[in-house]
Coordinates of N, CA and C in Angstrom, one line a residue:
X273 N 14.2 -8.0 -12.0 CA 14.5 -6.8 -12.8 C 13.0 -6.3 -13.2
X274 N 13.0 -4.8 -12.7 CA 11.6 -4.0 -12.8 C 11.2 -3.8 -14.3
X275 N 10.2 -4.1 -14.8 CA 9.9 -3.6 -16.2 C 8.9 -2.3 -16.2
X276 N 8.8 -1.7 -15.0 CA 7.9 -0.6 -15.0 C 8.7 0.1 -13.9
X277 N 8.4 1.8 -14.1 CA 8.9 2.4 -12.9 C 8.1 2.5 -11.8
X278 N 8.7 2.5 -10.6 CA 7.8 2.7 -9.5 C 7.9 3.9 -9.1
X279 N 6.7 4.6 -8.8 CA 6.6 6.0 -8.5 C 5.7 6.1 -7.3
X280 N 5.6 7.2 -6.7 CA 5.0 7.7 -5.4 C 3.4 8.1 -6.0
X281 N 2.5 7.7 -5.4 CA 1.1 8.0 -5.5 C 0.9 9.3 -5.0
X282 N 0.3 10.2 -5.8 CA -0.1 11.6 -5.2 C -0.8 11.3 -3.8
X283 N -1.0 12.2 -3.0 CA -1.8 12.0 -1.8 C -3.2 11.9 -1.9
X284 N -3.8 12.4 -2.9 CA -5.1 12.6 -3.2 C -5.7 11.4 -3.7
X285 N -4.5 10.9 -4.4 CA -5.2 9.2 -4.9 C -5.1 8.4 -3.8
X286 N -4.2 8.4 -3.0 CA -4.2 7.5 -1.6 C -5.3 7.9 -0.8
X287 N -5.7 9.1 -0.7 CA -7.0 9.6 0.2 C -8.0 9.1 -0.4
X288 N -8.3 9.2 -1.7 CA -9.5 8.6 -2.3 C -9.6 7.3 -2.2
X289 N -8.5 6.4 -2.3 CA -8.8 4.9 -2.1 C -9.0 4.7 -0.5
X290 N -8.3 5.3 0.5 CA -8.6 5.1 1.5 C -10.2 5.4 2.1
X291 N -10.6 6.3 1.5 CA -12.1 6.8 1.9 C -12.9 5.6 1.1
X292 N -12.7 5.2 -0.1 CA -13.4 4.3 -1.0 C -13.4 2.9 -0.2
X293 N -12.1 2.5 0.4 CA -11.7 1.2 1.0 C -12.8 1.1 2.4
X294 N -13.2 2.4 2.7 CA -14.3 2.2 4.2 C -15.3 1.7 3.8
X295 N -15.9 2.0 2.4 CA -17.3 1.5 2.0 C -17.0 0.5 1.1
X296 N -16.1 -0.2 1.0 CA -16.0 -1.2 -0.1 C -16.9 -2.5 0.1
X297 N -16.9 -2.8 1.5 CA -18.1 -4.1 1.8 C -19.3 -3.6 1.5
X298 N -19.8 -2.3 1.9 CA -20.9 -1.9 1.6 C -21.5 -2.0 0.2
X299 N -20.4 -1.2 -0.7 CA -20.5 -1.3 -2.1 C -20.6 -2.5 -2.7
X300 N -19.9 -3.7 -2.2 CA -20.0 -4.9 -2.7 C -21.4 -5.4 -2.3
X301 N -21.9 -5.2 -1.2 CA -23.2 -6.1 -0.8 C -24.5 -5.4 -1.4
X302 N -24.4 -4.0 -1.7 CA -25.7 -3.4 -1.9 C -25.8 -3.0 -3.5
X303 N -24.7 -3.1 -4.2 CA -24.7 -2.5 -5.7 C -26.1 -3.4 -6.5
X304 N -25.9 -4.5 -6.5 CA -26.8 -5.5 -7.2 C -28.1 -5.3 -6.8
X305 N -28.4 -4.8 -5.6 CA -29.7 -4.7 -4.8 C -30.3 -3.5 -5.6
X306 N -29.3 -2.4 -5.5 CA -29.8 -1.1 -5.8 C -30.1 -0.9 -7.4
X307 N -29.1 -1.5 -8.2 CA -29.4 -1.5 -9.8 C -30.5 -2.6 -10.2
X308 N -30.8 -3.5 -9.6 CA -31.8 -4.5 -10.2 C -33.2 -4.0 -9.7
X309 N -33.2 -3.6 -8.5 CA -34.5 -3.3 -8.0 C -34.9 -1.9 -7.7
X310 N -34.2 -1.0 -6.9 CA -34.5 0.2 -6.5 C -34.3 1.3 -7.5
X311 N -33.1 1.4 -8.0 CA -32.9 2.5 -8.9 C -32.4 1.9 -10.5
X312 N -33.1 1.1 -11.0 CA -32.8 0.4 -12.3 C -33.1 1.5 -13.5
X313 N -34.2 2.3 -13.3 CA -34.4 3.4 -14.3 C -33.4 4.4 -14.0
X314 N -32.9 5.0 -12.7 CA -32.1 5.8 -12.4 C -30.7 5.6 -13.0
X315 N -30.1 4.5 -12.7 CA -28.8 3.9 -13.1 C -28.6 4.0 -14.6
X316 N -29.6 3.4 -15.2 CA -29.5 3.3 -16.7 C -29.9 4.3 -17.7
X317 N -30.2 5.5 -16.6 CA -30.7 6.7 -17.5 C -29.3 7.1 -18.0
X318 N -28.2 7.1 -17.5 CA -26.8 7.3 -18.2 C -26.7 6.4 -19.3
X319 N -26.5 6.8 -20.4 CA -26.4 5.8 -21.6 C -25.0 5.0 -21.7
X320 N -24.1 5.7 -21.3 CA -22.7 5.0 -21.8 C -22.1 4.4 -20.5
X321 N -21.6 2.9 -20.6 CA -21.2 2.1 -19.6 C -20.2 2.8 -18.6
X322 N -19.2 3.5 -19.1 CA -18.3 4.2 -18.1 C -18.9 4.9 -17.0
X323 N -19.9 5.8 -17.7 CA -20.5 6.5 -16.8 C -21.6 5.9 -15.9
X324 N -22.0 5.0 -16.4 CA -23.1 4.1 -15.5 C -22.3 3.5 -14.4
X325 N -21.0 3.1 -14.7 CA -20.1 2.6 -13.5 C -19.8 3.7 -12.4
X326 N -19.4 4.9 -13.0 CA -19.2 6.0 -12.2 C -20.3 6.4 -11.3
X327 N -21.4 6.3 -12.0 CA -22.9 6.9 -11.3 C -23.1 5.9 -10.3
X328 N -23.0 4.4 -10.6 CA -23.5 3.3 -9.7 C -22.5 3.7 -8.3
X329 N -21.1 3.8 -8.6 CA -20.3 4.0 -7.5 C -20.6 5.1 -6.6
X330 N -21.1 6.1 -7.3 CA -21.5 7.3 -6.4 C -22.8 7.2 -5.7
X331 N -23.9 6.5 -6.4 CA -24.8 5.8 -5.5 C -24.6 5.0 -4.4
X332 N -23.8 4.0 -4.6 CA -23.6 3.1 -3.4 C -22.8 3.7 -2.4
X333 N -21.7 4.6 -2.7 CA -21.1 5.3 -1.7 C -21.8 6.3 -0.7
X334 N -23.0 6.8 -1.4 CA -23.9 7.9 -0.7 C -24.8 6.8 0.4
X335 N -25.3 5.6 -0.3 CA -26.1 4.6 0.6 C -25.2 4.2 1.8
X336 N -23.9 3.8 1.3 CA -23.1 3.3 2.5 C -22.7 4.4 3.5
X337 N -22.6 5.7 3.2 CA -22.5 6.8 4.3 C -23.7 6.9 5.0
X338 N -25.1 6.8 4.5 CA -26.2 6.6 5.2 C -26.2 5.4 6.1
X339 N -25.9 4.3 5.8 CA -25.8 3.0 6.4 C -24.9 3.3 7.5
X340 N -23.8 3.8 7.3 CA -22.8 3.9 8.6 C -23.4 4.8 9.5
X341 N -24.1 5.9 9.0 CA -24.5 6.8 9.9 C -25.6 6.0 11.1
X342 N -26.6 5.3 10.4 CA -27.5 4.5 11.0 C -26.9 3.4 11.9
X343 N -25.8 2.8 11.4 CA -25.3 1.8 12.0 C -24.5 2.1 13.5
X344 N -24.0 3.4 13.5 CA -23.3 3.7 14.8 C -24.1 3.9 16.1
X345 N -25.2 4.5 15.9 CA -26.0 4.3 17.3 C -26.7 3.0 17.7
X346 N -26.9 2.3 16.6 CA -27.4 1.0 17.0 C -26.3 0.0 17.6
X347 N -25.0 0.1 17.0 CA -23.9 -0.5 17.6 C -23.6 0.1 19.0
X348 N -23.7 1.4 19.1 CA -23.5 1.8 20.6 C -24.6 1.4 21.7
X349 N -25.9 1.3 21.1 CA -26.9 0.8 22.1 C -26.6 -0.6 22.3
X350 N -26.0 -1.5 21.5 CA -25.8 -2.9 21.5 C -24.7 -3.1 22.5
X351 N -23.7 -2.1 22.5 CA -22.5 -2.4 23.1 C -23.1 -2.0 24.8
X352 N -23.8 -1.1 24.9 CA -24.4 -0.7 26.2 C -25.0 -1.9 26.9
X353 N -25.9 -2.5 26.1 CA -26.7 -3.7 26.8 C -25.6 -4.7 27.1
X354 N -24.5 -5.0 26.2 CA -23.7 -6.2 26.6 C -22.7 -5.8 27.6

C-alpha cells in the first residue's frame, strides 16, 4: 500500500536532472578542489548556505562543460592513434 501519491514529473524537471546527470561525475570530482583552493573567497562570498550550495553547483557545472569541451578533441585524437 502506497502512503504517498505517485505523480508524473514535469518535463522540465526530467530535463534538468538529465542535464545535471551528464555532469555528475565532474561535479563530484572537482567541487572540493574548487571551493578549497581556487574559488574559496568567491564561493563563500554568498553568506547563506542554500545560496552557497546553488552557487557551487553552478560553478561546477560551468567548469564541467568546459572540461567536456576540452575532452572531446583529445579523445578523438587518441581514437585516431589507436
